[in-house]
Amino acid sequence: MNINYSMAAKHLGSSAVRDILKLTQGKDIISLAGGLPSEDHFPLKAIQEAYSQVLSSNSSVLQYGLTEGYAPLRDKIAARLTSQGIPTSSSEIVLTTGSQQAIDLLCKIILDPGDTVLVEAPTYLAALQVLGSYRADIQSLESDVDGILPDDLEDKLRRYRPKLLYVVPTFSNPTGATWSQERRIKVVELCRRYGVLILEDNPYGEISFQSDKDSCPSTLAAIDRSYSGDYCVAYTGTFSKIVAPALRTGWIVGGSQLIKTLAKAKQAADLHSSTIDQRALDQLLLHFDLEQHISIISREYHSRMNTLSSEITSRKWEGSFFREPKGGMFLWLTLAEHVNSTELLKLAIPKGVAFVPGEVFYSSQPHKNTMRLNFTHTAPDVIPLAIERLESALVEFNNNKKTTSLV
Amino acid sequence: MNINYSMAAKHLGSSAVRDILKLTQGKDIISLAGGLPSEDHFPLKAIQEAYSQVLSSNSSVLQYGLTEGYAPLRDKIAARLTSQGIPTSSSEIVLTTGSQQAIDLLCKIILDPGDTVLVEAPTYLAALQVLGSYRADIQSLESDVDGILPDDLEDKLRRYRPKLLYVVPTFSNPTGATWSQERRIKVVELCRRYGVLILEDNPYGEISFQSDKDSCPSTLAAIDRSYSGDYCVAYTGTFSKIVAPALRTGWIVGGSQLIKTLAKAKQAADLHSSTIDQRALDQLLLHFDLEQHISIISREYHSRMNTLSSEITSRKWEGSFFREPKGGMFLWLTLAEHVNSTELLKLAIPKGVAFVPGEVFYSSQPHKNTMRLNFTHTAPDVIPLAIERLESALVEFNNNKKTTSLV
């Protein structure tokens, strides 16, 4: 039978990241490609105890639950967000299957085909996939070191009348960049003025390499809530990076009307996410020092980033450039203008190293001489070997190039 | 900020079932409304052991997993389906967050706004919600005691050129009805001839009250796979009813091209479902006699259905009618023509009993004198009281009616 797929299906690309992950599985390849946290630092024992606690209760824990998610966990997330400067009540939260589902559900209730969405360039690949599946008109914004440019934003707010601005302003995926406080205020003010919803995606914000937490800029959500009137920022976070991904528990926060509509969409999408995982996280938050755990993994990731950074710096690749991220999981490397990183990857994999070519993170006009390097999943003593292999691929790429030029 | 929602959001109704469940929570109300399995019969101990086993492994169990789901569990489901007459390989399965997500993802990859979907009348409420969110043109089919009518189906296949036929042919939600083998063959043949995809939703099929399993008709999927050529039936099932709902693990089976496209849609929707739950189910299937467990709960549910059935029969309500279901979780009760069951519910709740008014299960032309009664979640000794309360509400309804007629 010849299946006639929907337009949405035709606009669903597969994630290059995941395709590469599949390609490297089970082989002796050092992968700087995935966005995986360090398995060595999952709080396995505390998680074991949390599940054991949950399942030692009565069998009602195994029954259907609320679409919005397990209420005590929502309470704890609300309290935690409030302490982080985002005043939140439980009724303003829906728990989701990772923050990925939050992005998908928000797009579902906001976007009709052809609606414009503004994004950073480059931006989170799987968000581009979701936007594609809703057949959004994706327009990229210009950025500098402080974040997206207000003039360009205002111009595009006027020109395109977008429905949504999607951003990862803190320790961004893929660039690791962080917007300045001033720029954040400006962006929130502009979107409030033009009545455009912002989706602030913040999976990495708590993984900070700065010892002085006060030096971290506010979330857009915190800035938005300092004004009176309705919220303009919907905010999504996750336990995937600060606890563990397999529990698939994220959340989205927004005005209560938005949250009600999101809950309806979630009800149709899957009734609710795993309650056992949600209850285990609730137990974990009761008995485990999550803040200390976040400090520990942040220190470890900072150290791994330093190793990666100094390895690259010491190689002095011609024309290469990067900015050290102040948190998160990724370092964004720009190579010499002539290096096509997708071509480079084909040489790198046989040499035993993988990364994500930068071009997949752009909706248009990709910078092909860029790549995303993850520093959280590779053991620190292996990172130098990864960069050695990358250099070897780069040398081969340049030699091939020279040969081609000579022909 | 005035949020401008998408057309999909505007077409998302909230589930009346879940709204009623909320209304009755924490009150002394006997609910025959929900589609909940019996908590007393969840295999809690085996589930505890399964989670403990999973989490006593190394911390890689907490890492991101494959979008398609945990491979060993897919293998086991494939083997189980094959033994049930649906030859399946692992690559033809995607694990989903309950079978609800399977319905949603299939609709996402198949339906564009305005595409026609054929359904039974009445049919599963949350499927109607999903179809609504994709703005499908929903056309209802006529049925008799053997299932949907082939002539009406063929007429509508010709007239509407639908993209999908959605059915629950075994122990249906909401009616408890089961199609005959002959009718099943006819329907599969017609859909193959017209090239129309069938989504066979089978969450209840294993909960059979018939001691002779051979007397159960085949699934549409099994019939479809007995022909050569591409599959015409996508088939979805779940562990929610035969193990426990909180683990949110369902599956969808289809041709490998369809499954690849579904996996892409799932990747954008939530990357993957809870791997811990999937691994726990995999462990459970290794060490727990699921088939025996299904026999036990089926016997228990059969007994509860008998109690409900004889309670209603003994009341001899004027004009009431039902057919005893041969499996599943629901009894569909038709009352006298003049009884509006939504109005009746408003009288029933203060008397301490809840049910789902039949009209919510129709996409058009509802039979308002019907209701869905669940018999799996209420303890057998409480069922008579529930029916006594329902009768009391019915008496009040009829008295009010008489008073109104006199005025």
Short mmCIF file of C-alpha atoms in Angstrom, two decimals, chain A residues 1 3-9 12-15 18 22 25 35-37 39 42 44 47-48 51 55-68 97 100-101 104 108-112 129-130 133-135 163 195-197 230-232 240-241 244-248 257-258 261 264-265 267-277 377, chain B residues 1 3-9 12-15 18 22 25 35-37 39 42 44 47-48 51 55-68 97 100-101 104 108-112 129-130 133-135 163 195-197 230-232 240-241 244-248 257-258 261 264-265 267-277 377:
data_model
loop_
_atom_site.label_atom_id
_atom_site.label_comp_id
_atom_site.label_asym_id
_atom_site.label_seq_id
_atom_site.Cartn_x
_atom_site.Cartn_y
_atom_site.Cartn_z
CA MET A 1 0.00 0.00 0.00
CA ILE A 3 0.93 5.56 2.14
CA ASN A 4 0.08 9.17 1.48
CA TYR A 5 1.88 11.01 4.27
CA SER A 6 0.84 14.36 5.71
CA MET A 7 2.66 17.61 4.96
CA ALA A 8 3.97 17.49 8.54
CA ALA A 9 5.60 14.10 7.87
CA LEU A 12 10.15 16.02 9.44
CA GLY A 13 13.86 15.65 8.99
CA SER A 14 15.73 13.06 10.98
CA SER A 15 18.20 14.47 13.49
CA ARG A 18 21.09 11.00 16.30
CA LYS A 22 23.80 5.53 15.58
CA GLN A 25 27.54 3.10 18.37
CA GLY A 35 24.47 16.09 23.95
CA LEU A 36 24.94 13.44 26.62
CA PRO A 37 25.69 14.18 30.26
CA GLU A 39 27.16 8.72 33.09
CA PHE A 42 24.49 10.23 37.59
CA LEU A 44 22.52 6.24 40.69
CA ILE A 47 17.83 7.27 42.25
CA GLN A 48 17.73 3.59 43.26
CA TYR A 51 12.39 4.30 43.08
CA LEU A 55 7.35 1.38 44.79
CA SER A 56 7.24 0.37 48.44
CA SER A 57 4.07 2.43 48.70
CA ASN A 58 0.70 0.91 47.77
CA SER A 59 -0.29 -0.06 44.26
CA SER A 60 -2.12 3.21 43.58
CA VAL A 61 1.27 4.54 42.43
CA LEU A 62 0.80 2.37 39.33
CA GLN A 63 -2.58 3.87 38.37
CA TYR A 64 -3.27 6.56 35.72
CA GLY A 65 -2.27 10.05 36.87
CA LEU A 66 -3.07 13.66 36.07
CA THR A 67 -2.21 15.03 32.64
CA GLU A 68 -0.45 18.02 34.26
CA THR A 97 8.42 13.95 28.59
CA GLN A 100 11.57 18.38 24.04
CA GLN A 101 7.88 17.61 24.50
CA ASP A 104 6.52 20.35 20.63
CA LYS A 108 1.25 22.68 18.48
CA ILE A 109 -0.99 25.14 20.33
CA ILE A 110 0.58 28.28 18.85
CA LEU A 111 1.61 27.62 15.26
CA ASP A 112 -0.42 27.29 12.10
CA GLN A 129 12.81 19.92 13.47
CA VAL A 130 9.70 20.65 15.53
CA SER A 133 6.95 19.72 11.38
CA TYR A 134 4.50 22.55 12.07
CA ARG A 135 5.58 24.11 8.77
CA LYS A 163 3.97 34.36 16.60
CA GLY A 195 2.89 41.06 21.93
CA VAL A 196 5.08 38.17 20.80
CA LEU A 197 5.42 35.04 22.90
CA ASP A 230 0.33 38.86 31.47
CA TYR A 231 3.45 36.80 30.93
CA CYS A 232 5.19 37.05 27.60
CA SER A 240 17.75 15.45 32.04
CA LYS A 241 20.99 17.35 32.51
CA ALA A 244 19.50 11.94 34.38
CA PRO A 245 17.90 11.83 30.93
CA ALA A 246 16.27 8.38 31.10
CA LEU A 247 13.60 9.66 33.51
CA ARG A 248 12.36 11.92 30.69
CA GLN A 257 -4.47 30.03 30.39
CA LEU A 258 -1.51 28.92 28.30
CA THR A 261 -4.31 24.82 26.74
CA LYS A 264 -5.32 19.78 26.72
CA ALA A 265 -2.72 19.25 24.00
CA GLN A 267 -3.93 14.96 27.10
CA ALA A 268 -4.47 14.24 23.41
CA ALA A 269 -0.76 13.57 22.86
CA ASP A 270 -0.18 10.92 25.55
CA LEU A 271 -2.61 11.39 28.51
CA HIS A 272 0.37 11.91 30.82
CA SER A 273 4.08 11.12 31.19
CA SER A 274 5.48 8.35 33.40
CA THR A 275 4.20 8.89 36.94
CA ILE A 276 6.72 6.48 38.41
CA ASP A 277 9.59 8.61 37.12
CA HIS A 377 30.38 12.85 27.97
CA MET B 1 -0.58 39.38 26.42
CA ILE B 3 -2.11 34.74 22.94
CA ASN B 4 -3.18 33.91 19.42
CA TYR B 5 -3.63 30.14 19.53
CA SER B 6 -3.30 27.80 16.56
CA MET B 7 -6.28 26.23 14.81
CA ALA B 8 -5.20 22.91 16.39
CA ALA B 9 -5.51 24.43 19.87
CA LEU B 12 -8.70 20.57 21.20
CA GLY B 13 -11.58 19.73 23.48
CA SER B 14 -10.86 18.66 27.01
CA SER B 15 -11.82 15.09 27.79
CA ARG B 18 -11.08 13.37 32.78
CA LYS B 22 -11.41 15.53 38.54
CA GLN B 25 -11.72 13.05 43.17
CA GLY B 35 -11.24 3.62 32.19
CA LEU B 36 -9.10 2.54 35.12
CA PRO B 37 -7.92 -1.01 35.72
CA GLU B 39 -5.36 -1.27 41.50
CA PHE B 42 -1.44 -4.60 39.73
CA LEU B 44 3.24 -4.51 42.48
CA ILE B 47 7.20 -4.51 39.35
CA GLN B 48 9.21 -3.56 42.45
CA TYR B 51 12.80 -1.75 38.85
CA LEU B 55 18.58 0.11 38.73
CA SER B 56 21.09 -2.32 40.25
CA SER B 57 22.82 -2.31 36.87
CA ASN B 58 25.35 0.41 36.01
CA SER B 59 24.49 4.05 35.52
CA SER B 60 24.24 3.75 31.73
CA VAL B 61 20.60 2.77 32.30
CA LEU B 62 20.01 6.45 33.15
CA GLN B 63 21.41 7.79 29.85
CA TYR B 64 19.45 8.90 26.76
CA GLY B 65 18.05 5.98 24.76
CA LEU B 66 16.85 5.23 21.26
CA THR B 67 13.79 7.02 19.92
CA GLU B 68 12.28 3.68 18.84
CA THR B 97 4.04 6.84 25.88
CA GLN B 100 -2.48 7.24 23.15
CA GLN B 101 0.79 8.61 21.79
CA ASP B 104 -1.38 10.94 18.03
CA LYS B 108 0.44 13.52 12.76
CA ILE B 109 2.23 11.72 9.93
CA ILE B 110 -0.94 10.87 7.98
CA LEU B 111 -3.47 13.68 8.33
CA ASP B 112 -3.61 17.11 6.80
CA GLN B 129 -9.89 14.57 20.40
CA VAL B 130 -6.70 13.72 18.51
CA SER B 133 -6.65 18.50 16.84
CA TYR B 134 -5.49 17.53 13.33
CA ARG B 135 -8.73 19.05 12.01
CA LYS B 163 -6.96 8.57 4.53
CA GLY B 195 -5.70 1.55 -0.33
CA VAL B 196 -6.87 3.00 2.97
CA LEU B 197 -4.79 2.65 6.13
CA ASP B 230 2.34 -4.12 1.98
CA TYR B 231 0.51 -3.88 5.27
CA CYS B 232 -2.74 -1.99 5.35
CA SER B 240 -1.49 -0.09 30.63
CA LYS B 241 -4.34 -2.56 31.01
CA ALA B 244 -0.17 -0.99 34.90
CA PRO B 245 -0.88 2.43 33.38
CA ALA B 246 1.71 4.51 35.27
CA LEU B 247 4.56 2.97 33.25
CA ARG B 248 3.07 4.62 30.15
CA GLN B 257 8.60 2.64 6.14
CA LEU B 258 5.66 3.76 8.26
CA THR B 261 8.39 7.96 9.67
CA LYS B 264 11.01 10.70 13.13
CA ALA B 265 7.76 12.18 14.45
CA GLN B 267 11.99 12.14 17.86
CA ALA B 268 10.59 15.64 17.36
CA ALA B 269 7.79 15.02 19.87
CA ASP B 270 9.85 13.88 22.87
CA LEU B 271 13.13 12.19 21.75
CA HIS B 272 12.01 8.98 23.48
CA SER B 273 9.77 7.67 26.27
CA SER B 274 11.00 6.68 29.74
CA THR B 275 13.73 4.07 29.32
CA ILE B 276 13.59 3.09 32.96
CA ASP B 277 9.95 2.05 32.60
CA HIS B 377 -12.16 -0.27 38.93
#
